[in-house]
CSV table of C-alpha atoms in Angstrom, one decimal:
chain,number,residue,atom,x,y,z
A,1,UNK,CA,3.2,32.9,-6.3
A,2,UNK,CA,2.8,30.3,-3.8
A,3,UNK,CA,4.9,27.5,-3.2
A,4,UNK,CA,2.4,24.8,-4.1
A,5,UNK,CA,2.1,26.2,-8.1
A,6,UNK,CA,6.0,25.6,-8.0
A,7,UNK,CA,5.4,22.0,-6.8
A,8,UNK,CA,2.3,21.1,-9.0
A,9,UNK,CA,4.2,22.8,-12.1
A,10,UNK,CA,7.2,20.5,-11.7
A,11,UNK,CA,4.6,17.5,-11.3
A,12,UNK,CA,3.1,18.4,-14.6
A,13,UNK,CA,6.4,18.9,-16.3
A,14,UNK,CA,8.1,16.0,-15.5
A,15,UNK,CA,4.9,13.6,-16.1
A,16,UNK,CA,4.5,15.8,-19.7
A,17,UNK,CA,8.2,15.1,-20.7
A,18,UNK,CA,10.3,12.4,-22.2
A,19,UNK,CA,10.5,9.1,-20.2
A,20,UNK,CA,13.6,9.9,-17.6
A,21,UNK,CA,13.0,5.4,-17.0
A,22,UNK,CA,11.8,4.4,-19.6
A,23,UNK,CA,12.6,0.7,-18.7
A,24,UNK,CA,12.0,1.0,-15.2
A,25,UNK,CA,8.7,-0.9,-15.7
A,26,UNK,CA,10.1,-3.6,-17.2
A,27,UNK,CA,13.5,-3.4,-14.6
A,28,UNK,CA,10.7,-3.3,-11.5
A,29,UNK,CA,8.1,-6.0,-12.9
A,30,UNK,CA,10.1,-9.4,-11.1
A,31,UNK,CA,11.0,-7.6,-8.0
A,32,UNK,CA,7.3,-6.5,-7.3
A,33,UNK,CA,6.3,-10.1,-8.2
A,34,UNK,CA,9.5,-11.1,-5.6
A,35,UNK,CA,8.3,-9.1,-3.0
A,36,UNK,CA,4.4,-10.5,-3.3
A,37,UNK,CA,5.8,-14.3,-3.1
A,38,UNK,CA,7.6,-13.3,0.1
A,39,UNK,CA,4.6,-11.2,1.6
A,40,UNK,CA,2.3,-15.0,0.7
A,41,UNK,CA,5.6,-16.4,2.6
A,42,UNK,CA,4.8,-14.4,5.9
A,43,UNK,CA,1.2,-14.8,5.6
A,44,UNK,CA,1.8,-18.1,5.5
A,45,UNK,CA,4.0,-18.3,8.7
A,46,UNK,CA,2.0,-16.1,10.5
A,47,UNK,CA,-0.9,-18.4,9.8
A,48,UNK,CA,0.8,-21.7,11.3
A,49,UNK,CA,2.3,-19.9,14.1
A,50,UNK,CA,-1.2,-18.4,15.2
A,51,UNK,CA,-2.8,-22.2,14.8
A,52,UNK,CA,0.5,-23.7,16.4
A,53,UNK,CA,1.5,-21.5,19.1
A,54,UNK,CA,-1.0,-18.8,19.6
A,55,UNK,CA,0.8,-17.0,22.8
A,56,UNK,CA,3.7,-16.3,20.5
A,57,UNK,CA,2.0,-15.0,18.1
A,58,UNK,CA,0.9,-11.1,19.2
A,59,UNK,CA,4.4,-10.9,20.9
A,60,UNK,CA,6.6,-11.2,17.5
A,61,UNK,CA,3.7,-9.6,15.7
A,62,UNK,CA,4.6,-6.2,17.6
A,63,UNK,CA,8.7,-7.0,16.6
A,64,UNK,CA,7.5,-7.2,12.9
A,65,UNK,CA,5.2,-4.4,13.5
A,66,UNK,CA,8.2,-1.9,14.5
A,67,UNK,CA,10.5,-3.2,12.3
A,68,UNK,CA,8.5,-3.3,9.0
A,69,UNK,CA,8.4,0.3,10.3
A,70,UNK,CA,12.0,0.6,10.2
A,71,UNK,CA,13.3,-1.4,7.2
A,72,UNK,CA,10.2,0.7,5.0
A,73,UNK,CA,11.7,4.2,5.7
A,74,UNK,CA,15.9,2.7,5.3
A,75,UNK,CA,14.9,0.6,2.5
A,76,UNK,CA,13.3,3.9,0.6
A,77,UNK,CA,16.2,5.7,1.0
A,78,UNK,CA,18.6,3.5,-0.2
A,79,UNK,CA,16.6,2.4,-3.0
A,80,UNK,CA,15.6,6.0,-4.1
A,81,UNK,CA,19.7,6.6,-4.2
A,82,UNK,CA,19.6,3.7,-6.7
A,83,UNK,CA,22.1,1.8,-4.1
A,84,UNK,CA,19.8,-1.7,-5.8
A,85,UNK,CA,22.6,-4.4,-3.8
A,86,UNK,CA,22.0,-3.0,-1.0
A,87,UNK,CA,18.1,-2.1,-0.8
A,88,UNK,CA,17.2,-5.4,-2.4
A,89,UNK,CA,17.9,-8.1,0.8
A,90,UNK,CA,16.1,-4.8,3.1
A,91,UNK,CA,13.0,-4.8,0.8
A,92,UNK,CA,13.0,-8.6,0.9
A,93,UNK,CA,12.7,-8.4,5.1
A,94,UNK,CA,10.5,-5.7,4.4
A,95,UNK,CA,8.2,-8.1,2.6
A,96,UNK,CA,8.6,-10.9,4.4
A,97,UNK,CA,7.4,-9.0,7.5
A,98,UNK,CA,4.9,-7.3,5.7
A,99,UNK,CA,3.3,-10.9,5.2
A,100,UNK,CA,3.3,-11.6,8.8
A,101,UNK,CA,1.7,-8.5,9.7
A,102,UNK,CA,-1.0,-9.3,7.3
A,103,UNK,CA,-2.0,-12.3,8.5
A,104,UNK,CA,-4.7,-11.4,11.1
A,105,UNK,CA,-6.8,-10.0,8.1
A,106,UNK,CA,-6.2,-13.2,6.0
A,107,UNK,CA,-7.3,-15.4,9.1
A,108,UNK,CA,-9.9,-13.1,9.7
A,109,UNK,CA,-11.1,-13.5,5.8
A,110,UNK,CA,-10.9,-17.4,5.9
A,111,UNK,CA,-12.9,-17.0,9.4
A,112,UNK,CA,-15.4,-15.2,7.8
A,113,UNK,CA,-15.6,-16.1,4.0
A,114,UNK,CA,-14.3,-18.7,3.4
A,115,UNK,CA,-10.4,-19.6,1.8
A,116,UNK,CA,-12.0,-18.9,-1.2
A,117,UNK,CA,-12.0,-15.2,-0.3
A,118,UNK,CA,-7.8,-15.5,-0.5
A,119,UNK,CA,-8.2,-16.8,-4.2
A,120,UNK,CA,-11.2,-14.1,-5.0
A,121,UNK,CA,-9.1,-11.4,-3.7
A,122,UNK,CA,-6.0,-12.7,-5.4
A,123,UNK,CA,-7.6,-13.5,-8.6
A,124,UNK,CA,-8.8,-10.0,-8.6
A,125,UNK,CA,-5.5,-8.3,-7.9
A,126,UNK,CA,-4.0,-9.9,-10.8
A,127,UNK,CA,-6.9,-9.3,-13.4
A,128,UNK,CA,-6.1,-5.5,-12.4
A,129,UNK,CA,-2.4,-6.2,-12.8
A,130,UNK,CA,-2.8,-7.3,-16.3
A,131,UNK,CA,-5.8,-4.4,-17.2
A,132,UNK,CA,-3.4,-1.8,-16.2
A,133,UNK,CA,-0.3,-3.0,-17.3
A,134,UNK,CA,-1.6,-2.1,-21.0
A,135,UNK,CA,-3.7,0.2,-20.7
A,136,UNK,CA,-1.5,2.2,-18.0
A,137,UNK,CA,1.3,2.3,-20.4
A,138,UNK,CA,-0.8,3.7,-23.1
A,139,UNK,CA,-2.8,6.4,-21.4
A,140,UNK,CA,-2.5,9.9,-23.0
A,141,UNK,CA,-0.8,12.4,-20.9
A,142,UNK,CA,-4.3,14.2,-20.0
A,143,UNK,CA,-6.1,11.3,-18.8
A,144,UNK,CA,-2.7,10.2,-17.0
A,145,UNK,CA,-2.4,13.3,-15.2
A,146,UNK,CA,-5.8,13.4,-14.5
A,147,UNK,CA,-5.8,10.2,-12.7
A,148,UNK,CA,-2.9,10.7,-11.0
A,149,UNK,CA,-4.3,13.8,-9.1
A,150,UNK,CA,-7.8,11.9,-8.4
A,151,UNK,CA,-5.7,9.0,-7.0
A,152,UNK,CA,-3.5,11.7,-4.9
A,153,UNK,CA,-6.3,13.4,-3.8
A,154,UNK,CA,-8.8,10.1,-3.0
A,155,UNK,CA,-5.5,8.6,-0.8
A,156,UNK,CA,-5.4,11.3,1.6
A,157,UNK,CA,-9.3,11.2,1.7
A,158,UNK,CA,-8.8,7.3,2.6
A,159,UNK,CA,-6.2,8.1,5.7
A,160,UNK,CA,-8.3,10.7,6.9
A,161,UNK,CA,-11.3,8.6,7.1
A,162,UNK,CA,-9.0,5.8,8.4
A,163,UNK,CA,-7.8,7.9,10.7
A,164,UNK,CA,-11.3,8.5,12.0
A,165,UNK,CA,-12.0,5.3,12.0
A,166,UNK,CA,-9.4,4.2,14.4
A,167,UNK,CA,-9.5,7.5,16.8
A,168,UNK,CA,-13.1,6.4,16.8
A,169,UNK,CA,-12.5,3.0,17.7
A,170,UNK,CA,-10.2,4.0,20.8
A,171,UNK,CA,-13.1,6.5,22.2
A,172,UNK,CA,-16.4,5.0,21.3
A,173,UNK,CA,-17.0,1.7,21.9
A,174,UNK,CA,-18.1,-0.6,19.3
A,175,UNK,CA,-17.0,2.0,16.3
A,176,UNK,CA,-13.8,0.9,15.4
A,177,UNK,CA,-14.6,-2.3,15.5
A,178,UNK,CA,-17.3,-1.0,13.8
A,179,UNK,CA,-14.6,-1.0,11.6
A,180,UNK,CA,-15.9,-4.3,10.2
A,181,UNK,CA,-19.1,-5.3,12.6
A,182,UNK,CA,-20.7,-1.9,11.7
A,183,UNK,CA,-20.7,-2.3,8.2
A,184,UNK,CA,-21.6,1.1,6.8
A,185,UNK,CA,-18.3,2.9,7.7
A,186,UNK,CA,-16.4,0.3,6.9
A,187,UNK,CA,-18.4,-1.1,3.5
A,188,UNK,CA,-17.5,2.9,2.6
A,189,UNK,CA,-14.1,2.5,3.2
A,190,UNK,CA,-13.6,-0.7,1.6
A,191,UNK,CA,-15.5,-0.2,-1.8
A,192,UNK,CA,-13.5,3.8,-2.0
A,193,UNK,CA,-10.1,1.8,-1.0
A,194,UNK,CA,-10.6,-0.9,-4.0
A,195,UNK,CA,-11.8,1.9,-6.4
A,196,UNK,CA,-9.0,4.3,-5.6
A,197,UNK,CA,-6.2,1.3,-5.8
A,198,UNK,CA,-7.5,0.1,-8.5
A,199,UNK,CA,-6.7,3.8,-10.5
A,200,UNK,CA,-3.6,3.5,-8.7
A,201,UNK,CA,-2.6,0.5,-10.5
A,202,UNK,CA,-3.3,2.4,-13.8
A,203,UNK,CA,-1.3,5.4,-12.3
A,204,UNK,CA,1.6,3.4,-11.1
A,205,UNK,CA,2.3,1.9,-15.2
A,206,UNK,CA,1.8,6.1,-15.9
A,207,UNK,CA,4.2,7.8,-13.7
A,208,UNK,CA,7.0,5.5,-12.9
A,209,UNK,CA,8.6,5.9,-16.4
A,210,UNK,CA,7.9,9.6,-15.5
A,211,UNK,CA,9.3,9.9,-12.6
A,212,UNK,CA,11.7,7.0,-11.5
A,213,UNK,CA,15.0,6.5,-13.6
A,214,UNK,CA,15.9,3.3,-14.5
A,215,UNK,CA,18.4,2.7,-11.8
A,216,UNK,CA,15.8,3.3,-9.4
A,217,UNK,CA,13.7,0.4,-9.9
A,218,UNK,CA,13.6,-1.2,-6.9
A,219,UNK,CA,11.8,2.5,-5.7
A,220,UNK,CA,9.7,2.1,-8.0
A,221,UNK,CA,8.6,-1.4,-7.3
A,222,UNK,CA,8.5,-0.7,-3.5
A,223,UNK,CA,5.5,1.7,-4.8
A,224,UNK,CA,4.0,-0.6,-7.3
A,225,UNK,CA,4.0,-3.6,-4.7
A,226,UNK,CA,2.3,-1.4,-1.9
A,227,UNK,CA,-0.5,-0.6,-4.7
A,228,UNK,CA,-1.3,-4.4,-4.9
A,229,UNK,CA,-1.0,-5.1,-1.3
A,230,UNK,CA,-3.3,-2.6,-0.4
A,231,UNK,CA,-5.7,-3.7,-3.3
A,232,UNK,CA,-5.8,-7.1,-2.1
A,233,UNK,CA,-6.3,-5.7,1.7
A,234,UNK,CA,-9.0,-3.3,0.6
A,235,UNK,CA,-10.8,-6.3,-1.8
A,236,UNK,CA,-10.2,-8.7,1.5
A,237,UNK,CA,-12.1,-6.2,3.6
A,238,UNK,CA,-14.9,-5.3,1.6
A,239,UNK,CA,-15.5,-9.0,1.7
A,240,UNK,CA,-15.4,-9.3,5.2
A,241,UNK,CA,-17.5,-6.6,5.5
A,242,UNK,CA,-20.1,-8.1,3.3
A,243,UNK,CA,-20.1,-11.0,4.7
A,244,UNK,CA,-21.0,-9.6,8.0
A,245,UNK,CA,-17.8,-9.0,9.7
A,246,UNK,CA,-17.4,-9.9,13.4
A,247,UNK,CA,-21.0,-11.2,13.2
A,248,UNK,CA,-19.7,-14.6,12.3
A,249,UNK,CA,-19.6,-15.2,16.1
B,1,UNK,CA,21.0,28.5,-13.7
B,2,UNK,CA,19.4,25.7,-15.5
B,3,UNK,CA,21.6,23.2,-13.5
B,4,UNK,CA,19.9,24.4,-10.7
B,5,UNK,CA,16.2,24.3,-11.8
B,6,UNK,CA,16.9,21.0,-13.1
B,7,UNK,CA,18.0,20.0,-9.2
B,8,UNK,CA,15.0,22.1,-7.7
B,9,UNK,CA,12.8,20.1,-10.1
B,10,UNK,CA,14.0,16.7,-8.9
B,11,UNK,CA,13.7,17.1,-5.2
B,12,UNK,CA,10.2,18.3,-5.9
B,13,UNK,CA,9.6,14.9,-7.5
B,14,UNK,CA,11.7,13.0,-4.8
B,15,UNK,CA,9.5,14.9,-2.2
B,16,UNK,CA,6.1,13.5,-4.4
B,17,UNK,CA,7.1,10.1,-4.8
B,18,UNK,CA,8.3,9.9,-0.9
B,19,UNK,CA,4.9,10.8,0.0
B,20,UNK,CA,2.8,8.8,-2.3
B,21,UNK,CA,4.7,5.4,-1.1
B,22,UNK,CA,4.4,6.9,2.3
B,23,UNK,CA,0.8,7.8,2.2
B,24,UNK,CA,0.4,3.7,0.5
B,25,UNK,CA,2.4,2.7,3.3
B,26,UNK,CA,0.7,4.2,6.2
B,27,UNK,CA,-2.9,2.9,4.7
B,28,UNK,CA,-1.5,-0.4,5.0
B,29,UNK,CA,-0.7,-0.1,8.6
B,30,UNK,CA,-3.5,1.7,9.7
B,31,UNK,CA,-5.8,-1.1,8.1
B,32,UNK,CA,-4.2,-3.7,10.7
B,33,UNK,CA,-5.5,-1.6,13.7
B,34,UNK,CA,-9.2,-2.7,13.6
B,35,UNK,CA,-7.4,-5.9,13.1
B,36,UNK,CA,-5.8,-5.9,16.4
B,37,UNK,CA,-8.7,-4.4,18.2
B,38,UNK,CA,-10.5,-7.3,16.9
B,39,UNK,CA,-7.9,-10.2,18.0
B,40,UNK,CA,-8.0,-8.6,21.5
B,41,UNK,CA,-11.3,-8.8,22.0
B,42,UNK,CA,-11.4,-12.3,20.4
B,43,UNK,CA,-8.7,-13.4,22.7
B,44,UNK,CA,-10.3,-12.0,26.2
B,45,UNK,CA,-12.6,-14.6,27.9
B,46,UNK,CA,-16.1,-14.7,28.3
């Protein structure tokens, strides 16, 4: 028998049992709400420092780039142990940094939409919040299941055709940044990004009380909050893209 | 026995929900690259 049946077998049987967290939801809800405050935080400061000193800002960008790279892989592993005290002030940098990070596509979307593109993507994220959040929690364990391997399956159909995307940025010129001035690749991978993390936010209210127990709830809000980060990126760049992208100059 | 299927089961779910928050993860970094291609280019004079 191969080793995948084992895997998908223990998938199904721990998504088909009794909640192992079955107030992990609940435990996770104000940390993932945390952690999207401090994310608006580093947006915000990336924002003034790219309008107030410009020459700084690509330099620290890089720092926060390798260190949100860092403080995501320490700040899983702690958390997944359940060690809460000391994952939460690493998950709050990890935020913070995140924020910063993500400013070049909020400037970008501002730049080319509008600021009303921040509220429409924001508005958005948290009409899906509160759609999911009941009927996530209510979804039979078919449909659940279900979703939860077409969400699986459509994320690693996303990074491959990331992938692409930037491997074909760095060897044909115009392609990447195709990424947005093209429009077609990129409208694709926006509209299939929103769709897919949209089901993830129905997924996430399925399978946390699954699979996470209920000391591990800062685990399972580090997943929950990169669900509605990449929402908002995905709903930011499909309205980039549809407003032209790098045509607005 | 059962002990031990019990802790076979769990790191097969610790190994699923590593990757899916790593997969989430990467697609958020990977999205910033077209970014930074694009605030080179903006940045290099005329």
């Amino acid at each position: 028998m191969p080793a995948s049946s084992n895997f998908q077998q223990a998938i199904r049987e721990a998504q088909s049992s009794a909640l192992v967290g079955p107030n992990v939801v609940s435990k996770a809800l104000p940390y993932v709400g945390g952690g999207m405050v401090l994310t608006a935080g580093g947006v915000m400061g990336g924002l003034t420092l790219m309008a107030s000193s410009p020459t700084l800002f690509m330099p620290l960008f890089w720092v926060a780039l390798i260190g949100n790279f860092i403080l995501f892989f320490v700040a899983q592993n702690v958390a997944m142990k359940g060690n809460n005290s000391a994952a939460l002030p690493l998950l709050a940098a990890y935020s913070l940094l995140t924020g910063y990070t993500l400013s070049g596509i909020v400037a970008m979307a501002i730049g080319t939409a509008g600021i009303g593109a921040i509220g429409t993507a924001a508005l958005a994220t948290g009409i899906t919040f509160v759609i999911a959040s009941f009927v996530g929690r209510r979804m039979s364990d078919s449909v659940g299941q279900s979703l939860t391997a077409v969400v699986g399956l459509g994320i690693v159909g996303l990074l491959i055709a990331m992938v692409v995307q930037l491997v074909g940025s760095i060897f044909v010129p115009g392609f990447g940044m195709g990424g947005f001035g093209m429009g077609g690749f990129e409208l694709m991978i926006a509209g299939f990004g929103t769709v897919l993390f949209v089901g993830a936010a129905f997924v996430d209210f399925y399978t946390m009380p699954r699979t996470y127990n209920d000391d591990q709830y800062l685990a399972g809000a580090l997943g929950m909050y990169l669900t509605y980060i990449n929402l908002f990126i995905f709903i930011l760049r499909l309205i980039i893209a549809l407003n032209g992208g790098s045509r607005r100059d | 026995m059962a002990a031990a299927a019990a802790t076979d089961k769990k790191l097969w779910i610790d190994a699923e929900l590593l990757g899916n928050n790593f997969s989430r993860f990467l697609i958020t970094r990977t999205t910033e690259s077209p970014i930074l291609h694009l605030a080179i280019r903006f940045n290099q004079p005329d």
